[in-house]
Coordinates of C-alpha atoms and ligand atoms in Angstrom, one line a residue:
X1 CA 18.3 127.2 18.8
X2 CA 19.5 124.6 21.2
X3 CA 20.8 121.2 20.1
X4 CA 18.7 118.4 21.6
X5 CA 20.5 115.3 22.5
X6 CA 19.5 112.2 24.4
X7 CA 19.8 112.3 28.1
X8 CA 23.4 111.9 29.2
X9 CA 22.8 110.2 32.5
X10 CA 20.2 107.8 31.6
X11 CA 18.2 106.3 28.8
X12 CA 15.1 108.3 27.9
X13 CA 12.3 105.9 27.3
X14 CA 9.7 108.4 26.4
X15 CA 10.2 109.6 22.8
X16 CA 8.2 112.8 23.4
X17 CA 10.5 113.8 26.3
X18 CA 13.7 115.6 25.1
X19 CA 16.4 116.3 27.6
X20 CA 18.6 119.0 26.3
X21 CA 22.3 118.9 27.2
X22 CA 24.7 121.8 27.9
X23 CA 22.0 124.5 27.4
X24 CA 23.1 128.2 27.6
X25 CA 21.2 129.9 30.3
X26 CA 22.1 133.5 29.5
X27 CA 18.7 134.2 27.9
X28 CA 16.9 132.3 30.6
X29 CA 18.0 134.5 33.6
X30 CA 17.2 138.2 33.7
X31 CA 20.7 139.1 35.1
X32 CA 21.9 137.6 31.7
X33 CA 24.7 135.9 33.5
X34 CA 26.6 133.4 31.3
X35 CA 26.2 129.8 32.5
X36 CA 24.9 126.5 31.2
X37 CA 22.5 123.8 32.4
X38 CA 24.1 120.4 32.2
X39 CA 20.6 119.1 31.5
X40 CA 17.4 120.8 30.9
X41 CA 13.8 119.5 30.4
X42 CA 10.9 121.7 29.3
X43 CA 7.8 121.1 31.3
X44 CA 4.6 121.9 29.3
X45 CA 2.1 119.9 31.5
X46 CA 2.1 117.6 34.5
X47 CA 2.4 114.7 32.1
X48 CA 5.9 115.9 31.3
X49 CA 6.8 115.6 35.0
X50 CA 5.1 112.2 35.2
X51 CA 7.2 111.0 32.2
X52 CA 10.4 112.3 33.8
X53 CA 9.7 110.4 37.0
X54 CA 9.2 107.2 35.0
X55 CA 12.8 107.5 33.8
X56 CA 14.7 106.1 36.8
X57 CA 18.0 108.0 36.0
X58 CA 16.2 111.3 35.6
X59 CA 14.0 110.7 38.6
X60 CA 17.0 110.2 40.8
X61 CA 18.7 113.5 39.9
X62 CA 18.5 116.6 42.0
X63 CA 16.2 119.2 40.3
X64 CA 16.0 122.9 39.9
X65 CA 12.7 124.5 38.8
X66 CA 13.3 127.5 36.5
X67 CA 10.5 130.0 35.8
X68 CA 11.3 133.4 34.2
X69 CA 14.8 133.4 35.9
X70 CA 14.0 136.9 37.2
X71 CA 15.0 136.2 40.8
X72 CA 18.2 134.2 40.2
X73 CA 22.0 134.5 40.4
X74 CA 24.0 131.9 38.6
X75 CA 27.4 131.4 40.1
X76 CA 28.4 128.6 37.7
X77 CA 27.0 125.9 35.5
X78 CA 23.9 124.3 36.9
X79 CA 24.3 120.7 37.8
X80 CA 20.8 119.7 39.0
X81 CA 18.4 118.8 36.2
X82 CA 16.8 122.1 35.2
X83 CA 13.0 121.9 34.8
X84 CA 12.0 124.9 32.6
X85 CA 8.4 125.6 33.3
X86 CA 6.4 126.4 30.1
X87 CA 2.9 125.5 31.2
X88 CA 0.5 127.8 29.3
X89 CA -3.1 128.8 29.6
X90 CA -5.3 131.4 31.3
X91 CA -9.0 131.4 31.9
X92 CA -11.9 132.6 34.1
X93 CA -12.4 129.4 36.1
X94 CA -15.6 130.4 37.9
X95 CA -17.4 133.3 39.6
X96 CA -18.5 133.5 43.2
X97 CA -21.0 136.2 44.3
X98 CA -18.0 138.3 45.4
X99 CA -15.1 137.4 43.1
X100 CA -13.8 136.2 39.7
X101 CA -11.6 133.2 40.1
X102 CA -9.0 133.2 37.3
X103 CA -6.4 130.6 36.7
X104 CA -3.1 130.8 34.8
X105 CA -0.5 128.2 33.9
X106 CA 2.7 128.6 35.8
X107 CA 4.7 129.4 32.6
X108 CA 2.6 132.4 31.6
X109 CA 4.3 135.8 31.7
X110 CA 3.1 137.6 34.8
X111 CA 2.8 141.1 33.3
X112 CA 0.9 139.8 30.2
X113 CA -1.4 137.9 32.6
X114 CA -2.1 141.1 34.7
X115 CA -2.8 143.0 31.4
X116 CA -5.1 140.2 30.2
X117 CA -7.2 140.2 33.5
X118 CA -7.7 144.0 33.1
X119 CA -8.7 143.6 29.5
X120 CA -11.3 141.1 30.6
X121 CA -12.8 143.6 33.1
X122 CA -11.3 141.8 36.1
X123 CA -9.1 144.3 37.9
X124 CA -7.2 143.9 41.2
X125 CA -3.6 143.1 40.2
X126 CA -2.8 146.5 38.5
X127 CA -0.4 147.6 41.3
X128 CA 1.8 144.5 40.5
X129 CA 2.1 145.4 36.8
X130 CA 5.5 145.0 35.1
X131 CA 7.0 142.7 37.7
X132 CA 9.3 140.4 35.7
X133 CA 8.8 136.7 35.8
X134 CA 6.3 134.0 35.3
X135 CA 3.0 133.3 37.1
X136 CA 4.4 130.1 38.8
X137 CA 7.1 132.1 40.5
X138 CA 4.8 134.7 42.0
X139 CA 3.6 132.6 45.0
X140 CA 7.2 131.4 45.7
X141 CA 8.3 134.8 46.9
X142 CA 4.9 136.3 47.4
X143 CA 5.7 139.2 45.0
X144 CA 4.5 142.6 45.9
X145 CA 4.6 146.3 44.8
X146 CA 2.8 149.6 45.5
X147 CA 0.8 148.4 48.5
X148 CA -0.4 145.0 47.1
X149 CA 1.1 141.6 47.7
X150 CA 0.3 138.4 45.8
X151 CA -1.3 136.9 48.9
X152 CA -4.0 139.7 48.8
X153 CA -5.3 138.2 45.5
X154 CA -4.2 134.6 45.9
X155 CA -6.9 131.9 45.8
X156 CA -5.0 128.6 45.5
X157 CA -2.5 126.6 43.4
X158 CA -1.8 123.2 42.1
X159 CA 1.7 121.7 42.3
X160 CA 3.3 118.4 41.6
X161 CA 5.5 116.5 44.0
X162 CA 8.8 116.0 42.2
X163 CA 9.4 112.6 43.9
X164 CA 6.0 110.9 43.8
X165 CA 4.4 112.7 40.9
X166 CA 1.3 113.4 43.1
X167 CA -0.6 116.5 42.2
X168 CA -1.8 118.5 45.2
X169 CA -3.5 121.9 45.9
X170 CA -2.6 124.5 48.4
X171 CA -4.6 127.4 49.8
X172 CA -3.1 130.6 51.1
X173 CA -2.7 129.4 54.6
X174 CA -0.9 126.3 53.4
X175 CA 1.5 128.4 51.3
X176 CA 2.6 130.1 54.6
X177 CA 3.1 133.5 52.9
X178 CA 5.3 136.1 54.5
X179 CA 7.1 139.1 53.2
X180 CA 8.8 137.8 50.0
X181 CA 8.5 134.4 51.5
X182 CA 6.5 131.1 51.3
X183 CA 6.7 127.4 51.9
X184 CA 8.4 127.1 48.5
X185 CA 11.5 129.0 49.8
X186 CA 12.2 126.6 52.7
X187 CA 13.8 123.2 52.7
X188 CA 12.8 120.7 55.4
X189 CA 13.3 117.1 55.9
X190 CA 9.8 116.7 57.4
X191 CA 7.1 116.2 54.8
X192 CA 5.0 119.2 54.0
X193 CA 7.0 121.7 56.0
X194 CA 9.2 123.0 53.3
X195 CA 8.8 122.5 49.6
X196 CA 12.0 124.1 48.2
X197 CA 13.1 121.9 45.2
X198 CA 10.5 119.3 46.2
X199 CA 7.5 120.6 44.2
X200 CA 6.8 122.3 40.9
X201 CA 3.9 124.8 40.7
X202 CA 1.6 123.9 37.8
X203 CA -1.2 126.5 37.9
X204 CA -2.2 129.4 40.1
X205 CA -5.7 130.7 40.9
X206 CA -6.5 134.3 41.8
X207 CA -9.6 135.7 43.5
X208 CA -10.3 139.2 42.1
X209 CA -13.0 140.9 44.0
X210 CA -16.0 142.2 42.0
X211 CA -16.2 145.2 44.3
X212 CA -12.9 146.7 43.1
X213 CA -11.2 149.3 45.2
X214 CA -8.1 151.3 44.1
X215 CA -5.1 150.9 46.4
X216 CA -3.5 154.3 46.4
X217 CA -1.7 154.5 49.7
X218 CA 1.8 154.1 48.4
X219 CA 3.8 157.3 48.2
X220 CA 4.8 157.0 44.5
X221 CA 1.2 156.4 43.4
X222 CA -0.1 159.2 45.6
X223 CA 2.5 161.5 43.9
X224 CA 1.2 160.4 40.5
X225 CA -2.4 161.0 41.5
X226 CA -1.6 164.6 42.6
X227 CA 0.5 165.2 39.5
X228 CA -2.2 164.0 37.2
X229 CA -4.9 165.7 39.2
X230 CA -6.9 162.5 39.1
X231 CA -9.1 161.9 42.1
X232 CA -10.7 158.6 41.1
X233 CA -8.4 156.7 38.9
X234 CA -9.7 153.4 37.3
X235 CA -7.6 150.2 37.3
X236 CA -6.2 150.9 33.8
X237 CA -5.0 154.3 35.0
X238 CA -3.3 152.8 38.0
X239 CA -1.7 150.1 35.8
X240 CA -0.3 152.8 33.5
X241 CA 1.0 154.8 36.5
X242 CA 2.7 151.7 38.0
X243 CA 4.3 151.0 34.6
X244 CA 5.5 154.6 34.4
X245 CA 6.9 154.6 37.9
X246 CA 8.7 151.3 37.4
X247 CA 10.2 152.3 34.1
X248 CA 11.5 155.5 35.6
X249 CA 13.1 153.8 38.6
X250 CA 13.9 150.2 37.7
X251 CA 16.1 148.9 34.9
X252 CA 14.4 147.0 32.1
X253 CA 15.9 143.5 32.3
X254 CA 15.7 143.3 28.4
X255 CA 18.2 146.2 28.3
X256 CA 20.2 146.0 31.6
X257 CA 20.5 142.6 33.3
X258 CA 19.1 142.6 36.9
X259 CA 17.0 140.6 39.3
X260 CA 14.8 143.3 40.8
X261 CA 15.3 144.2 44.4
X262 CA 18.4 142.3 45.6
X263 CA 17.8 142.8 49.3
X264 CA 14.7 142.6 51.5
X265 CA 13.6 145.6 53.4
X266 CA 14.5 144.7 57.0
X267 CA 11.9 144.7 59.8
X268 CA 13.3 145.8 63.2
X269 CA 12.0 146.3 66.7
X270 CA 11.2 149.8 68.0
X271 CA 14.5 149.7 70.1
X272 CA 16.6 148.7 67.1
X273 CA 14.9 151.4 65.0
X274 CA 15.7 154.0 67.7
X275 CA 19.3 152.8 67.7
X276 CA 19.5 153.3 63.9
X277 CA 17.8 156.7 64.0
X278 CA 20.5 157.7 66.6
X279 CA 23.1 156.7 64.0
X280 CA 21.4 158.7 61.3
X281 CA 18.1 160.5 61.8
X282 CA 17.4 160.6 58.1
X283 CA 16.8 156.8 57.9
X284 CA 13.6 156.0 55.9
X285 CA 11.3 153.9 58.2
X286 CA 7.7 152.9 58.4
X287 CA 5.8 151.8 61.5
X288 CA 4.0 148.5 61.1
X289 CA 0.7 147.5 62.7
X290 CA 2.5 145.3 65.3
X291 CA 4.7 148.1 66.5
X292 CA 7.8 147.0 64.6
X293 CA 9.4 149.1 61.9
X294 CA 10.2 148.4 58.3
X295 CA 13.4 150.2 57.0
X296 CA 14.1 151.1 53.4
X297 CA 17.1 148.9 52.5
X298 CA 17.7 151.1 49.4
X299 CA 18.2 154.1 51.8
X300 CA 20.7 152.2 54.0
X301 CA 22.7 151.1 51.0
X302 CA 22.6 154.6 49.5
X303 CA 23.7 156.1 52.8
X304 CA 26.8 153.8 52.8
X305 CA 27.7 155.3 49.4
X306 CA 27.1 152.3 47.2
X307 CA 24.7 153.8 44.6
X308 CA 26.4 153.7 41.2
X309 CA 29.4 151.7 42.5
X310 CA 30.7 148.5 40.9
X311 CA 32.6 145.3 41.4
X312 CA 33.9 144.1 38.0
X313 CA 30.8 144.3 35.8
X314 CA 28.4 144.0 38.7
X315 CA 27.0 147.4 39.8
X316 CA 24.5 149.1 42.0
X317 CA 21.8 150.7 39.9
X318 CA 22.1 154.5 39.7
X319 CA 18.4 155.2 40.2
X320 CA 17.6 152.5 42.8
X321 CA 20.3 151.3 45.2
X322 CA 18.3 148.1 46.0
X323 CA 18.9 146.8 42.5
X324 CA 22.1 145.2 41.4
X325 CA 22.8 145.3 37.7
X326 CA 24.9 143.6 35.1
X327 CA 26.9 146.4 33.4
X328 CA 28.1 144.3 30.6
X329 CA 26.7 141.5 28.5
X330 CA 27.7 138.1 27.3
X331 CA 31.3 137.0 28.1
X332 CA 32.0 140.7 28.9
X333 CA 29.2 140.8 31.4
X334 CA 29.1 140.3 35.2
X335 CA 29.7 136.9 36.7
X336 CA 27.6 135.5 39.5
X337 CA 30.8 135.7 41.6
X338 CA 31.1 139.4 41.0
X339 CA 27.4 140.0 41.8
X340 CA 27.8 138.0 45.1
X341 CA 31.1 139.8 46.0
X342 CA 29.3 143.1 45.5
X343 CA 26.3 141.9 47.6
X344 CA 28.6 140.8 50.4
X345 CA 30.5 144.1 50.4
X346 CA 27.2 146.0 50.7
X347 CA 26.0 143.7 53.5
X348 CA 29.3 144.3 55.4
X349 CA 29.2 148.1 55.1
X350 CA 25.5 148.3 56.1
X351 CA 26.3 146.0 59.1
X352 CA 29.3 148.1 60.1
X353 CA 27.4 151.4 59.9
X354 CA 23.9 150.4 61.1
X355 CA 24.4 147.1 63.0
X356 CA 22.0 145.3 60.6
X357 CA 22.5 142.4 58.3
X358 CA 20.5 142.8 55.0
X359 CA 18.9 139.6 53.8
X360 CA 19.2 138.8 50.1
X361 CA 16.1 138.1 47.9
X362 CA 17.2 136.1 44.9
X363 CA 18.0 132.4 44.7
X364 CA 21.7 131.9 44.4
X365 CA 22.7 128.8 42.5
Ligands
LIG401 N1 15.6 155.2 48.4 C1 16.9 155.7 48.6 N2 17.8 155.4 47.7 C2 17.6 154.8 46.5 C3 16.3 154.3 46.3 C4 15.3 154.5 47.3 O1 17.2 156.3 49.6 O2 18.5 154.6 45.7 C5 14.5 155.4 49.4 C6 13.4 156.2 48.8 O3 13.5 157.5 49.0 C7 12.2 155.6 49.4 C8 12.6 154.3 50.0 O4 14.0 154.2 49.8 O5 11.8 156.4 50.5 C9 11.9 153.1 49.4 O6 12.1 153.0 48.0 P1 11.0 152.5 46.9 O7 9.8 153.3 47.2 O8 11.7 152.7 45.6 O9 10.8 151.0 47.3 P2 11.6 149.9 47.9 O10 11.2 149.7 49.3 O11 13.1 150.1 47.7 C10 10.0 147.9 47.4 C11 10.0 146.5 46.8 C12 10.0 146.6 45.3 C13 8.7 147.3 44.9 C14 8.7 148.7 45.5 C15 7.4 149.4 45.3 C16 11.3 145.1 48.3 C17 12.5 144.4 48.6 N3 11.2 145.9 47.2 O12 11.2 148.6 47.0 O13 9.9 145.3 44.8 O14 8.6 147.4 43.5 O15 8.8 148.6 47.0 O16 6.4 148.8 46.0 O17 10.3 145.0 49.1 C18 11.3 143.5 44.0 O18 11.0 142.9 45.0 O19 12.1 143.0 43.1 C19 10.8 144.9 43.8 C20 11.3 145.7 42.8

C-alpha cells in the first residue's frame, strides 16, 4: 500500500528496519484527517526500537508515538518520526489467589482484547467495551466509561525509553493516573517526572479480580437493566449493553470520523458549581467524594446551542455534543484547523456563558 524507501535523513544500517517516507495518515487517525508523516517506522517489538536507536540520524530525531490514532487531531503533516506501534500478543500471564493477570501487546486492538478476556472467562473490563484505540494508548489517558476507569483494572506496564533504549516497568502509582490523565501526557525536563514523547509503551498488564462484581451504577446502564428487566446481568450482558449504548450515542469512527469525547468533564468547587447553577439551574452535575462537583461538558456545550453546528466540515455530533466529527471525507473532509477553530469557538461560548474553560482531550499535532 505504502511505498517503502530508505530513510531520508540518515543511512539505515539495519536491513530489517524500513523507514517509510511521506506516508498518508488518513487511515491511521480516527478523525480521518488528511495529513502525511514525513517518516514512519513500524514498531513490532522492542528490538525495532533498539535498532532505531542504533541509527544515529534516526535516534536524534524528535519522535511521535502513534497507536490507534483515536485521540488525535492532525493540523498538518507530521514532522517528528512517527513510531507506529504494532506490538501484538495477548496471554494469561499468571494467576494470583485473587486475580487473573493478563498481558497484551501495545498494538492490540482494545475492544478485541476486552472481548477476548470475556471469552476466556476473565471478566472485569466489559464496561469499557467498544472504546476505539489500541491497548498501549489506554494507560496514556486512563480511558474510562460507564463507571470503570482503566486504573481500576491496571496492574503494570513495560515501556522503553526512546533515548536510552532501556526497558522499564511502571505500576499504577508510578503512572500517576488521573481523570483522562497519566505521566505519559506530561512533558518534563526532570527525569521520570513526565514521559510525554520520551517513552513507548510495549505491553500492558491487567489484574482482573476472580470475584467479579457487576458495575451498574451509571445511569445509562441502570436504564438498560430496567428496560431489559434483568436483575443480575452477567459480564457478557453488560458488554452487550455497553456496545448498544455506545452505538446509539457515539459515532462509529469507521463511518464518521471522530476522536471520542473532545473535551473533559470539568471538576469545579462547590462555590463555582453554585455560581453555574445560578446561571442555569438545569446544569447536569454530580457531587464527588471530596465535595467538589463534576459537570457534564456535553450539557454545557449543548446549552450554548452547539449541538449539530459546524465550522467547514468539522461539526458537533447531533447525538452527543461532547463529540466533534468530520462531516466529509478525504480531501473533501475536515481539516485539523477546522476542528480546532470549532473547538476554540465552543470553549469561548462556554466560557462567556458559564465562566468555565473546557479542557480538550485529544493530542493536537
Ligand atoms: N448531555 C447533554 N447533551 C448531549 C449529550 C449529553 O446535555 O448532547 C448530558 C446527558 O443528559 C448526560 C450528561 O450530559 O446527563 C453526560 O452525558 P453521557 O452520559 O453521554 O457521558 P459524558 O459525560 O458526556 C463520559 C465520557 C465518555 C464515556 C461516557 C460514559 C468523558 C470526557 N467522556 O461522557 O468517554 O463513554 O462518559 O461513561 O469523560 C471518551 O472519553 O472519548 C468517551 C467517549
